[in-house]
Amino acid sequence: MIFRSPFPDVAIPDVGLPEYLFGDLSQRDGTGRAEHPALVDGSSGRSLSYGELAAMIDKVAGALAARGVRKGDVVGIFSPNTPFYAVAFHGVLRAGAVATTVNSLYTADELASQLRDSGATVLITISAFLDRAEAATKADGVRVSEIIVLDAAPGHASLSDLLAEGAAPPDVVIDPATDLAVLPYSSGTTGRAKGVMLTHRNLVANIAQICELIEVGSETRVLAVLPFFHIYGMQVTMNAALHVGATVVTMPKFDLPEFLRVIAEHRTDRVYIAPPVAVALAKHPIVDSYDLSPMKVLFSGAAPLDEELAAAVKARLGCTIRQGYGMTEMSPVSHMIPDVREDIAIGTVGLIIPNMECKLIDPATGDEVGTGVPGELLCKGPNVMVGYLNNKEATDSTVDADGYLHTGDVAVIDENGVVSIVDRVKELIKYKGYQVPPAELEALLLTNPLIADAAVIGVIDEEGEEVPKAFVVRQQGADLDEAAVRAFVAERVAPYKKVRVVEFLEAIPKSASGKILRKDLRAREKA
Ligand code: 4UV
């Protein structure tokens, strides 16, 4: 049974992303859009107007072209959220190049692995991240020939330098349907992080699809605390907001008092979060010290939002709460509760967005199931990725011959078309909305000479948070305790990937073909 979006299809303009976001600026000169603030730095209050932003994007594109960056080349961006992130990001796309956005918390090794895999030739970063950037670019197989430091650092071109060059943007012709725009990394349903190939059309489509369901316009002030390197921050907080001419207020990282101050002082009426922020908003006493009345809509995604928790936030703050569901591979949104739909429960992910259709299949048999029965969610639409970079096998096992993306999430659709995410059949662990690929931690654990075998799954801790747990088999006679295993991992990965619980086993349960039987480990955990 195919479940279609209840909404009519929306038109998807046949243009590249920069054109879609900024193409009409010159025609709108005089209407005030060029002077309207596009981005505001939440800490300093410094702002960039749409006119300034567009001019900077063109100059960055010109400067990149002058450095030999050509259409289809990959440029890494390794930076926290600031207004200049948007300048760098759209400068790369305006040059016809592809942005591979890197998690700010990555270690030098993790950064090197993304740069190597993506084939990036230029890296754009900030001075505070330069140590990691330089170490990564020295690693074997990394092709980066220049590091640009947005603020400034001796020996590197800065954003001011690029702008001062005053080069005109190159003449590139974008084919939105086939030319890649971004290459974010996601582990998908299995294995290590892979480059997710998203075209200009994928990104433009998803913005057009979601803008039908949210009430945003030039007077909207969006808080961008979710990182731009992750698809949710990139597309929903940054790009969709810039498309409608809204103002995006940036924060480089989450810090509760600063978050509350920025909402109050910058009067942001639309705030995008992942569920852990809702916990703080429901419970922390400091929340009462700020005037949060400007916040009209609080939108949660990237992990399950608990219905009671959402109700507690609503009761305390009086704002509208909405939830969406998405995946990097879908640019990212496939489901959301529209702003105007008071009737849809906040603990659900709402309705299928326009231009999409879904199926649910029984994970054991692959048979399609109907309403009211849980099944793996399959989604099809113009926002579904073209595939994983250099990984046909992973692409083929994720997007089937009919174009349906197998999400690895288990959902139920009710008779009104409202979707709830109820379970996950993929390996992926989500810690506070961040992806933790078990395969990566397992490979790392196996590099420890005291460890004979290992498996990692997600378990729920006492605060209701999903956390990575490692099952470890010691080498014979090895002296290894839980603290040592935790420390071994913590020294080598970004903090959100840390193993938080360890259990020692005699053997890891495996199938005849040697695959880890995660469902046995999960069952053991439940017991
Ligand atoms: O690939 P990824 O890291 O992507 C995301 C994207 C989340 C977004 C984006 C835009 C929105 O508007 C929005 O509401 C959410 O997280 O991880 C994808 C996996 O995260 C889990 C699920 O397992 C996906 O396959 N996930 C994402 N959103 C939800 C969720 C949710 N609302 N409830 C439960 N799980």
Coordinates of N, CA and C in Angstrom, one line a residue, residues 72-168:
G72 N 32.3 21.0 -9.6 CA 32.3 19.6 -9.2 C 33.4 19.3 -8.2
D73 N 34.4 20.3 -8.0 CA 35.4 20.1 -7.0 C 34.8 20.1 -5.6
V74 N 35.4 19.5 -4.7 CA 34.9 19.4 -3.3 C 35.7 20.3 -2.4
V75 N 34.9 21.1 -1.6 CA 35.6 22.0 -0.6 C 35.0 21.7 0.8
G76 N 35.9 21.5 1.7 CA 35.5 21.2 3.1 C 35.2 22.4 3.9
I77 N 34.1 22.4 4.7 CA 33.9 23.5 5.6 C 33.8 22.9 7.0
F78 N 34.7 23.5 7.9 CA 34.9 23.0 9.2 C 34.9 24.2 10.1
S79 N 33.6 24.6 10.5 CA 33.4 25.8 11.3 C 32.2 25.7 12.1
P80 N 32.1 26.4 13.2 CA 30.9 26.6 14.0 C 30.0 27.6 13.2
N81 N 28.7 27.7 13.7 CA 27.8 28.6 13.0 C 28.2 30.0 13.3
T82 N 28.3 30.8 12.2 CA 28.5 32.2 12.3 C 27.9 32.7 11.0
P83 N 27.6 34.0 10.9 CA 27.2 34.5 9.6 C 28.1 34.1 8.4
F84 N 29.4 34.1 8.7 CA 30.4 33.8 7.7 C 30.3 32.3 7.2
Y85 N 29.7 31.5 8.0 CA 29.5 30.1 7.6 C 28.7 30.1 6.3
A86 N 27.6 30.9 6.3 CA 26.7 31.0 5.2 C 27.4 31.6 4.0
V87 N 28.3 32.5 4.2 CA 29.1 33.1 3.1 C 30.0 32.1 2.5
A88 N 30.7 31.3 3.3 CA 31.6 30.3 2.8 C 30.8 29.2 2.0
F89 N 29.7 28.7 2.7 CA 28.9 27.6 2.1 C 28.4 28.0 0.8
H90 N 27.7 29.2 0.7 CA 27.1 29.6 -0.6 C 28.1 30.0 -1.6
G91 N 29.3 30.5 -1.1 CA 30.4 30.9 -2.0 C 30.9 29.6 -2.8
V92 N 31.0 28.5 -2.0 CA 31.4 27.2 -2.6 C 30.4 26.8 -3.7
L93 N 29.1 26.8 -3.3 CA 28.1 26.4 -4.3 C 28.0 27.3 -5.5
R94 N 28.2 28.6 -5.3 CA 28.1 29.6 -6.3 C 29.3 29.4 -7.3
A95 N 30.4 28.8 -6.8 CA 31.5 28.5 -7.7 C 31.3 27.2 -8.5
G96 N 30.2 26.6 -8.2 CA 29.9 25.3 -8.9 C 30.5 24.1 -8.2
A97 N 31.1 24.4 -7.0 CA 31.8 23.3 -6.3 C 30.8 22.7 -5.3
V98 N 31.3 21.7 -4.6 CA 30.4 20.9 -3.7 C 30.9 21.0 -2.3
A99 N 30.1 21.4 -1.4 CA 30.5 21.6 0.0 C 30.4 20.3 0.8
T100 N 31.5 19.9 1.4 CA 31.4 18.7 2.4 C 31.5 19.4 3.7
T101 N 30.5 19.3 4.5 CA 30.4 20.0 5.8 C 30.8 19.0 6.9
V102 N 31.7 19.5 7.7 CA 32.3 18.6 8.7 C 31.9 19.0 10.1
N103 N 31.6 18.0 10.9 CA 31.2 18.2 12.3 C 32.3 18.9 13.1
S104 N 32.0 20.0 13.7 CA 33.0 20.9 14.5 C 33.7 20.1 15.6
L105 N 33.0 19.1 16.1 CA 33.6 18.3 17.2 C 34.6 17.3 16.8
Y106 N 34.7 17.1 15.5 CA 35.6 16.0 15.0 C 37.1 16.2 15.4
T107 N 37.7 15.0 15.7 CA 39.1 15.0 15.9 C 39.8 15.2 14.6
A108 N 41.1 15.4 14.6 CA 41.9 15.6 13.4 C 41.8 14.3 12.5
D109 N 41.8 13.1 13.2 CA 41.7 11.9 12.4 C 40.3 11.8 11.7
E110 N 39.3 12.1 12.5 CA 37.9 12.0 11.9 C 37.8 13.0 10.7
L111 N 38.3 14.2 10.9 CA 38.3 15.2 9.8 C 39.1 14.7 8.6
A112 N 40.3 14.1 8.9 CA 41.1 13.6 7.8 C 40.3 12.5 7.0
S113 N 39.6 11.7 7.7 CA 38.9 10.6 7.0 C 37.8 11.2 6.1
Q114 N 37.1 12.2 6.5 CA 36.1 12.8 5.6 C 36.8 13.6 4.4
L115 N 37.9 14.3 4.7 CA 38.6 15.0 3.6 C 39.1 14.0 2.6
R116 N 39.7 12.9 3.1 CA 40.2 11.9 2.2 C 39.1 11.3 1.3
D117 N 38.1 10.8 2.0 CA 37.0 10.1 1.3 C 36.3 11.0 0.3
S118 N 36.1 12.3 0.6 CA 35.4 13.2 -0.3 C 36.3 13.8 -1.4
G119 N 37.6 13.7 -1.2 CA 38.5 14.2 -2.2 C 38.6 15.7 -2.2
A120 N 38.3 16.3 -1.0 CA 38.3 17.8 -0.9 C 39.7 18.3 -1.3
T121 N 39.7 19.5 -2.0 CA 41.0 20.1 -2.4 C 41.2 21.4 -1.6
V122 N 40.2 22.0 -1.0 CA 40.4 23.2 -0.2 C 39.6 23.0 1.1
L123 N 40.1 23.5 2.2 CA 39.4 23.4 3.4 C 39.2 24.8 4.0
I124 N 37.9 25.1 4.4 CA 37.7 26.5 5.0 C 37.4 26.2 6.4
T125 N 38.1 27.0 7.3 CA 37.9 26.7 8.8 C 38.1 28.1 9.5
I126 N 38.2 28.0 10.8 CA 38.5 29.2 11.7 C 39.8 29.0 12.4
S127 N 40.3 30.0 13.0 CA 41.6 29.9 13.6 C 41.6 29.0 14.8
A128 N 40.5 29.0 15.5 CA 40.4 28.1 16.7 C 40.5 26.6 16.3
F129 N 40.1 26.3 15.1 CA 40.1 24.9 14.6 C 41.4 24.5 13.8
L130 N 42.3 25.5 13.7 CA 43.4 25.4 12.7 C 44.3 24.2 13.1
D131 N 44.5 23.9 14.4 CA 45.4 22.8 14.8 C 44.9 21.5 14.2
R132 N 43.6 21.3 14.4 CA 43.0 20.0 13.9 C 43.0 20.0 12.4
A133 N 42.8 21.2 11.8 CA 42.7 21.3 10.3 C 44.1 21.0 9.7
E134 N 45.1 21.6 10.3 CA 46.5 21.3 9.8 C 46.9 19.9 10.0
A135 N 46.6 19.3 11.1 CA 47.0 17.9 11.4 C 46.3 17.0 10.3
A136 N 45.0 17.3 10.1 CA 44.2 16.5 9.2 C 44.7 16.6 7.8
T137 N 45.1 17.8 7.3 CA 45.5 17.9 5.9 C 46.9 17.3 5.7
K138 N 47.6 17.0 6.8 CA 48.9 16.4 6.6 C 48.8 14.8 6.5
A139 N 47.6 14.3 6.8 CA 47.4 12.9 6.8 C 47.5 12.3 5.4
D140 N 47.9 11.0 5.4 CA 48.0 10.3 4.1 C 46.7 10.4 3.3
G141 N 46.9 10.6 2.0 CA 45.7 10.5 1.1 C 44.8 11.7 1.1
V142 N 45.1 12.7 2.0 CA 44.3 13.9 2.0 C 44.8 14.9 0.9
R143 N 43.9 15.4 0.0 CA 44.4 16.2 -1.1 C 44.3 17.7 -1.0
V144 N 43.9 18.1 0.2 CA 43.7 19.6 0.5 C 45.0 20.3 0.2
S145 N 45.0 21.3 -0.7 CA 46.2 22.1 -1.0 C 46.2 23.5 -0.4
E146 N 45.0 23.9 0.1 CA 45.0 25.2 0.8 C 43.9 25.2 1.9
I147 N 44.3 25.8 3.0 CA 43.4 26.0 4.1 C 43.1 27.5 4.2
I148 N 41.8 27.8 4.1 CA 41.4 29.2 4.2 C 40.9 29.4 5.6
V149 N 41.3 30.4 6.3 CA 40.9 30.6 7.7 C 40.0 31.9 7.8
L150 N 38.7 31.6 8.0 CA 37.7 32.7 7.9 C 38.1 34.0 8.7
D151 N 38.4 33.8 10.0 CA 38.8 35.0 10.8 C 40.2 35.5 10.3
A152 N 41.2 34.8 10.7 CA 42.6 35.1 10.2 C 43.6 34.3 10.9
A153 N 44.6 33.9 10.2 CA 45.7 33.2 10.9 C 46.9 33.4 10.0
P154 N 48.1 33.6 10.6 CA 49.3 33.8 9.8 C 49.5 32.7 8.7
G155 N 49.9 33.1 7.5 CA 50.2 32.1 6.5 C 49.0 31.6 5.8
H156 N 47.8 32.1 6.1 CA 46.6 31.6 5.4 C 45.7 32.7 4.9
A157 N 45.1 32.6 3.8 CA 44.1 33.6 3.4 C 42.9 33.6 4.3
S158 N 42.4 34.8 4.6 CA 41.3 34.9 5.4 C 40.1 35.3 4.5
L159 N 38.9 35.4 5.1 CA 37.7 35.8 4.4 C 37.9 37.2 3.8
S160 N 38.5 38.1 4.7 CA 38.8 39.5 4.2 C 39.7 39.5 3.0
D161 N 40.7 38.6 3.0 CA 41.6 38.5 1.9 C 40.8 38.1 0.6
L162 N 40.0 37.1 0.8 CA 39.2 36.7 -0.4 C 38.3 37.8 -1.0
L163 N 37.7 38.5 0.0 CA 36.8 39.6 -0.5 C 37.6 40.7 -1.1
A164 N 38.8 41.0 -0.6 CA 39.6 42.1 -1.1 C 40.1 41.8 -2.5
E165 N 40.2 40.5 -2.9 CA 40.6 40.1 -4.2 C 39.6 40.6 -5.3
G166 N 38.4 40.7 -4.8 CA 37.3 41.3 -5.7 C 37.1 40.6 -7.0
A167 N 37.4 39.3 -7.0 CA 37.2 38.5 -8.3 C 35.7 38.3 -8.6
A168 N 35.4 38.3 -9.8 CA 34.0 38.1 -10.2 C 33.7 36.6 -10.1

